[in-house]
Every structure is written in structure tokens, then in C-alpha cells.
Amino acid sequence: MKDKKVIIIGAGIGGAGLAALLAKDGVKPIVFERNAFVGGKAGSTEHEGCLFDVGVHISARGEKGPLAQLAKKVGADVFFINKSPLLRLNYGGRDG
């Protein structure tokens, strides 16, 4: 496979992860992404002046989760910060 080029459609967490794994093995992936940013739903988006976090699910289980395992395999420098509480809802100036 080292002499092959692989086309990957989408630079979301799956496409980017696959590209990283292939590159580590010497394959030259070519990644096509329709958006002006990478990460797919693993990020945030703005709507009417509000910023929404839409990628929380990729960090599930922190250092034991799939994102951390992928990072270890490709030698990426990824770390997780434990926060408490994990979810905080604020409405009308009050925490819920």
C-alpha cells in the first residue's frame, strides 16, 4: 500500500482519523472536504450570535475513548482536561 494514493471524502473525525492512520503507514491520503473547515461535527457552530458546541460526543471516555486511542496510534499530542461539572446549564442567570 505504500506506493498507493487513497482518496478520502470528508475531513470529519472519521476521515481525518483514517488519513492519519494511513499516512502513518506510509500511504499518501488525499482528503476532500466540502466545508472551509475540518472536523465535521467535531467542533462548534455559530447561529444567530450563539456559539454551540457540537462535538462533545467524540471525546467520550476521555483518555480511554476512541479519539485518545487514535491519537496514541498516530503519535498526536492530544490530552483531556477533566472538568466538574461535566455539563452546566445556565438559563435566566441561574445555573440548573
PDB file of N, CA and C in Angstrom, residues 9-49:
ATOM      1  N   ILE A   9     -13.178  10.977   1.289  1.00  0.00           N
ATOM      2  CA  ILE A   9     -14.196  12.013   1.166  1.00  0.00           C
ATOM      3  C   ILE A   9     -14.635  12.422   2.565  1.00  0.00           C
ATOM      4  N   GLY A  10     -14.347  13.654   2.934  1.00  0.00           N
ATOM      5  CA  GLY A  10     -14.758  14.180   4.229  1.00  0.00           C
ATOM      6  C   GLY A  10     -13.620  14.246   5.221  1.00  0.00           C
ATOM      7  N   ALA A  11     -13.444  15.411   5.829  1.00  0.00           N
ATOM      8  CA  ALA A  11     -12.394  15.622   6.818  1.00  0.00           C
ATOM      9  C   ALA A  11     -12.983  15.734   8.218  1.00  0.00           C
ATOM     10  N   GLY A  12     -14.036  14.941   8.468  1.00  0.00           N
ATOM     11  CA  GLY A  12     -14.572  14.841   9.815  1.00  0.00           C
ATOM     12  C   GLY A  12     -13.651  13.983  10.651  1.00  0.00           C
ATOM     13  N   ILE A  13     -14.087  13.613  11.832  1.00  0.00           N
ATOM     14  CA  ILE A  13     -13.225  12.835  12.718  1.00  0.00           C
ATOM     15  C   ILE A  13     -12.866  11.481  12.103  1.00  0.00           C
ATOM     16  N   GLY A  14     -13.804  10.870  11.385  1.00  0.00           N
ATOM     17  CA  GLY A  14     -13.531   9.582  10.750  1.00  0.00           C
ATOM     18  C   GLY A  14     -12.553   9.706   9.597  1.00  0.00           C
ATOM     19  N   GLY A  15     -12.815  10.643   8.688  1.00  0.00           N
ATOM     20  CA  GLY A  15     -11.938  10.834   7.538  1.00  0.00           C
ATOM     21  C   GLY A  15     -10.553  11.292   7.942  1.00  0.00           C
ATOM     22  N   ALA A  16     -10.484  12.235   8.856  1.00  0.00           N
ATOM     23  CA  ALA A  16      -9.191  12.732   9.323  1.00  0.00           C
ATOM     24  C   ALA A  16      -8.429  11.632  10.066  1.00  0.00           C
ATOM     25  N   GLY A  17      -9.155  10.850  10.863  1.00  0.00           N
ATOM     26  CA  GLY A  17      -8.524   9.746  11.586  1.00  0.00           C
ATOM     27  C   GLY A  17      -7.980   8.694  10.647  1.00  0.00           C
ATOM     28  N   LEU A  18      -8.771   8.338   9.639  1.00  0.00           N
ATOM     29  CA  LEU A  18      -8.323   7.363   8.648  1.00  0.00           C
ATOM     30  C   LEU A  18      -7.103   7.887   7.895  1.00  0.00           C
ATOM     31  N   ALA A  19      -7.131   9.152   7.504  1.00  0.00           N
ATOM     32  CA  ALA A  19      -5.993   9.746   6.802  1.00  0.00           C
ATOM     33  C   ALA A  19      -4.730   9.687   7.664  1.00  0.00           C
ATOM     34  N   ALA A  20      -4.871   9.970   8.947  1.00  0.00           N
ATOM     35  CA  ALA A  20      -3.716   9.928   9.852  1.00  0.00           C
ATOM     36  C   ALA A  20      -3.162   8.511   9.970  1.00  0.00           C
ATOM     37  N   LEU A  21      -4.041   7.523  10.098  1.00  0.00           N
ATOM     38  CA  LEU A  21      -3.588   6.132  10.201  1.00  0.00           C
ATOM     39  C   LEU A  21      -2.892   5.679   8.923  1.00  0.00           C
ATOM     40  N   LEU A  22      -3.467   6.016   7.780  1.00  0.00           N
ATOM     41  CA  LEU A  22      -2.856   5.642   6.506  1.00  0.00           C
ATOM     42  C   LEU A  22      -1.498   6.323   6.322  1.00  0.00           C
ATOM     43  N   ALA A  23      -1.433   7.611   6.641  1.00  0.00           N
ATOM     44  CA  ALA A  23      -0.176   8.344   6.499  1.00  0.00           C
ATOM     45  C   ALA A  23       0.913   7.754   7.387  1.00  0.00           C
ATOM     46  N   LYS A  24       0.529   7.331   8.577  1.00  0.00           N
ATOM     47  CA  LYS A  24       1.499   6.712   9.492  1.00  0.00           C
ATOM     48  C   LYS A  24       2.086   5.443   8.879  1.00  0.00           C
ATOM     49  N   ASP A  25       1.273   4.742   8.072  1.00  0.00           N
ATOM     50  CA  ASP A  25       1.734   3.516   7.421  1.00  0.00           C
ATOM     51  C   ASP A  25       2.385   3.781   6.067  1.00  0.00           C
ATOM     52  N   GLY A  26       2.598   5.054   5.728  1.00  0.00           N
ATOM     53  CA  GLY A  26       3.303   5.381   4.505  1.00  0.00           C
ATOM     54  C   GLY A  26       2.432   5.614   3.284  1.00  0.00           C
ATOM     55  N   VAL A  27       1.135   5.508   3.429  1.00  0.00           N
ATOM     56  CA  VAL A  27       0.210   5.768   2.327  1.00  0.00           C
ATOM     57  C   VAL A  27       0.023   7.278   2.204  1.00  0.00           C
ATOM     58  N   LYS A  28      -0.231   7.765   1.000  1.00  0.00           N
ATOM     59  CA  LYS A  28      -0.438   9.193   0.787  1.00  0.00           C
ATOM     60  C   LYS A  28      -1.926   9.480   0.580  1.00  0.00           C
ATOM     61  N   PRO A  29      -2.643   9.774   1.666  1.00  0.00           N
ATOM     62  CA  PRO A  29      -4.078  10.044   1.511  1.00  0.00           C
ATOM     63  C   PRO A  29      -4.333  11.425   0.919  1.00  0.00           C
ATOM     64  N   ILE A  30      -5.373  11.509   0.109  1.00  0.00           N
ATOM     65  CA  ILE A  30      -5.846  12.777  -0.431  1.00  0.00           C
ATOM     66  C   ILE A  30      -7.244  12.966   0.142  1.00  0.00           C
ATOM     67  N   VAL A  31      -7.445  14.023   0.933  1.00  0.00           N
ATOM     68  CA  VAL A  31      -8.709  14.240   1.630  1.00  0.00           C
ATOM     69  C   VAL A  31      -9.461  15.395   0.974  1.00  0.00           C
ATOM     70  N   PHE A  32     -10.715  15.150   0.623  1.00  0.00           N
ATOM     71  CA  PHE A  32     -11.588  16.178   0.067  1.00  0.00           C
ATOM     72  C   PHE A  32     -12.634  16.548   1.105  1.00  0.00           C
ATOM     73  N   GLU A  33     -12.800  17.845   1.344  1.00  0.00           N
ATOM     74  CA  GLU A  33     -13.778  18.344   2.313  1.00  0.00           C
ATOM     75  C   GLU A  33     -14.571  19.475   1.663  1.00  0.00           C
ATOM     76  N   ARG A  34     -15.885  19.432   1.791  1.00  0.00           N
ATOM     77  CA  ARG A  34     -16.721  20.461   1.169  1.00  0.00           C
ATOM     78  C   ARG A  34     -16.775  21.759   1.966  1.00  0.00           C
ATOM     79  N   ASN A  35     -16.523  21.687   3.260  1.00  0.00           N
ATOM     80  CA  ASN A  35     -16.576  22.883   4.101  1.00  0.00           C
ATOM     81  C   ASN A  35     -15.228  23.597   4.126  1.00  0.00           C
ATOM     82  N   ALA A  36     -15.219  24.800   4.628  1.00  0.00           N
ATOM     83  CA  ALA A  36     -13.997  25.582   4.745  1.00  0.00           C
ATOM     84  C   ALA A  36     -13.225  25.239   6.019  1.00  0.00           C
ATOM     85  N   PHE A  37     -13.670  24.212   6.748  1.00  0.00           N
ATOM     86  CA  PHE A  37     -13.024  23.816   7.992  1.00  0.00           C
ATOM     87  C   PHE A  37     -13.022  22.296   8.074  1.00  0.00           C
ATOM     88  N   VAL A  38     -12.117  21.764   8.851  1.00  0.00           N
ATOM     89  CA  VAL A  38     -12.067  20.320   9.071  1.00  0.00           C
ATOM     90  C   VAL A  38     -12.701  19.995  10.417  1.00  0.00           C
ATOM     91  N   GLY A  39     -12.974  18.734  10.651  1.00  0.00           N
ATOM     92  CA  GLY A  39     -13.524  18.303  11.931  1.00  0.00           C
ATOM     93  C   GLY A  39     -14.969  17.890  11.876  1.00  0.00           C
ATOM     94  N   GLY A  40     -15.663  18.217  10.798  1.00  0.00           N
ATOM     95  CA  GLY A  40     -17.069  17.829  10.684  1.00  0.00           C
ATOM     96  C   GLY A  40     -17.872  18.338  11.856  1.00  0.00           C
ATOM     97  N   LYS A  41     -18.580  17.445  12.496  1.00  0.00           N
ATOM     98  CA  LYS A  41     -19.391  17.808  13.655  1.00  0.00           C
ATOM     99  C   LYS A  41     -18.577  17.830  14.942  1.00  0.00           C
ATOM    100  N   ALA A  42     -17.271  17.630  14.824  1.00  0.00           N
ATOM    101  CA  ALA A  42     -16.399  17.636  15.992  1.00  0.00           C
ATOM    102  C   ALA A  42     -15.883  19.042  16.243  1.00  0.00           C
ATOM    103  N   GLY A  43     -16.765  19.956  16.468  1.00  0.00           N
ATOM    104  CA  GLY A  43     -16.369  21.339  16.676  1.00  0.00           C
ATOM    105  C   GLY A  43     -17.526  22.153  17.189  1.00  0.00           C
ATOM    106  N   SER A  44     -17.613  23.370  16.706  1.00  0.00           N
ATOM    107  CA  SER A  44     -18.689  24.241  17.139  1.00  0.00           C
ATOM    108  C   SER A  44     -19.229  24.999  15.933  1.00  0.00           C
ATOM    109  N   THR A  45     -20.394  25.544  16.100  1.00  0.00           N
ATOM    110  CA  THR A  45     -21.020  26.320  15.044  1.00  0.00           C
ATOM    111  C   THR A  45     -21.699  27.532  15.653  1.00  0.00           C
ATOM    112  N   GLU A  46     -21.821  28.581  14.877  1.00  0.00           N
ATOM    113  CA  GLU A  46     -22.464  29.788  15.369  1.00  0.00           C
ATOM    114  C   GLU A  46     -23.805  29.956  14.663  1.00  0.00           C
ATOM    115  N   HIS A  47     -24.819  30.328  15.423  1.00  0.00           N
ATOM    116  CA  HIS A  47     -26.146  30.565  14.864  1.00  0.00           C
ATOM    117  C   HIS A  47     -26.776  31.741  15.587  1.00  0.00           C
ATOM    118  N   GLU A  48     -27.077  32.788  14.843  1.00  0.00           N
ATOM    119  CA  GLU A  48     -27.710  33.985  15.390  1.00  0.00           C
ATOM    120  C   GLU A  48     -26.971  34.521  16.611  1.00  0.00           C
ATOM    121  N   GLY A  49     -25.639  34.568  16.506  1.00  0.00           N
ATOM    122  CA  GLY A  49     -24.821  35.137  17.570  1.00  0.00           C
ATOM    123  C   GLY A  49     -24.526  34.210  18.735  1.00  0.00           C
TER     124      GLY A  49
END
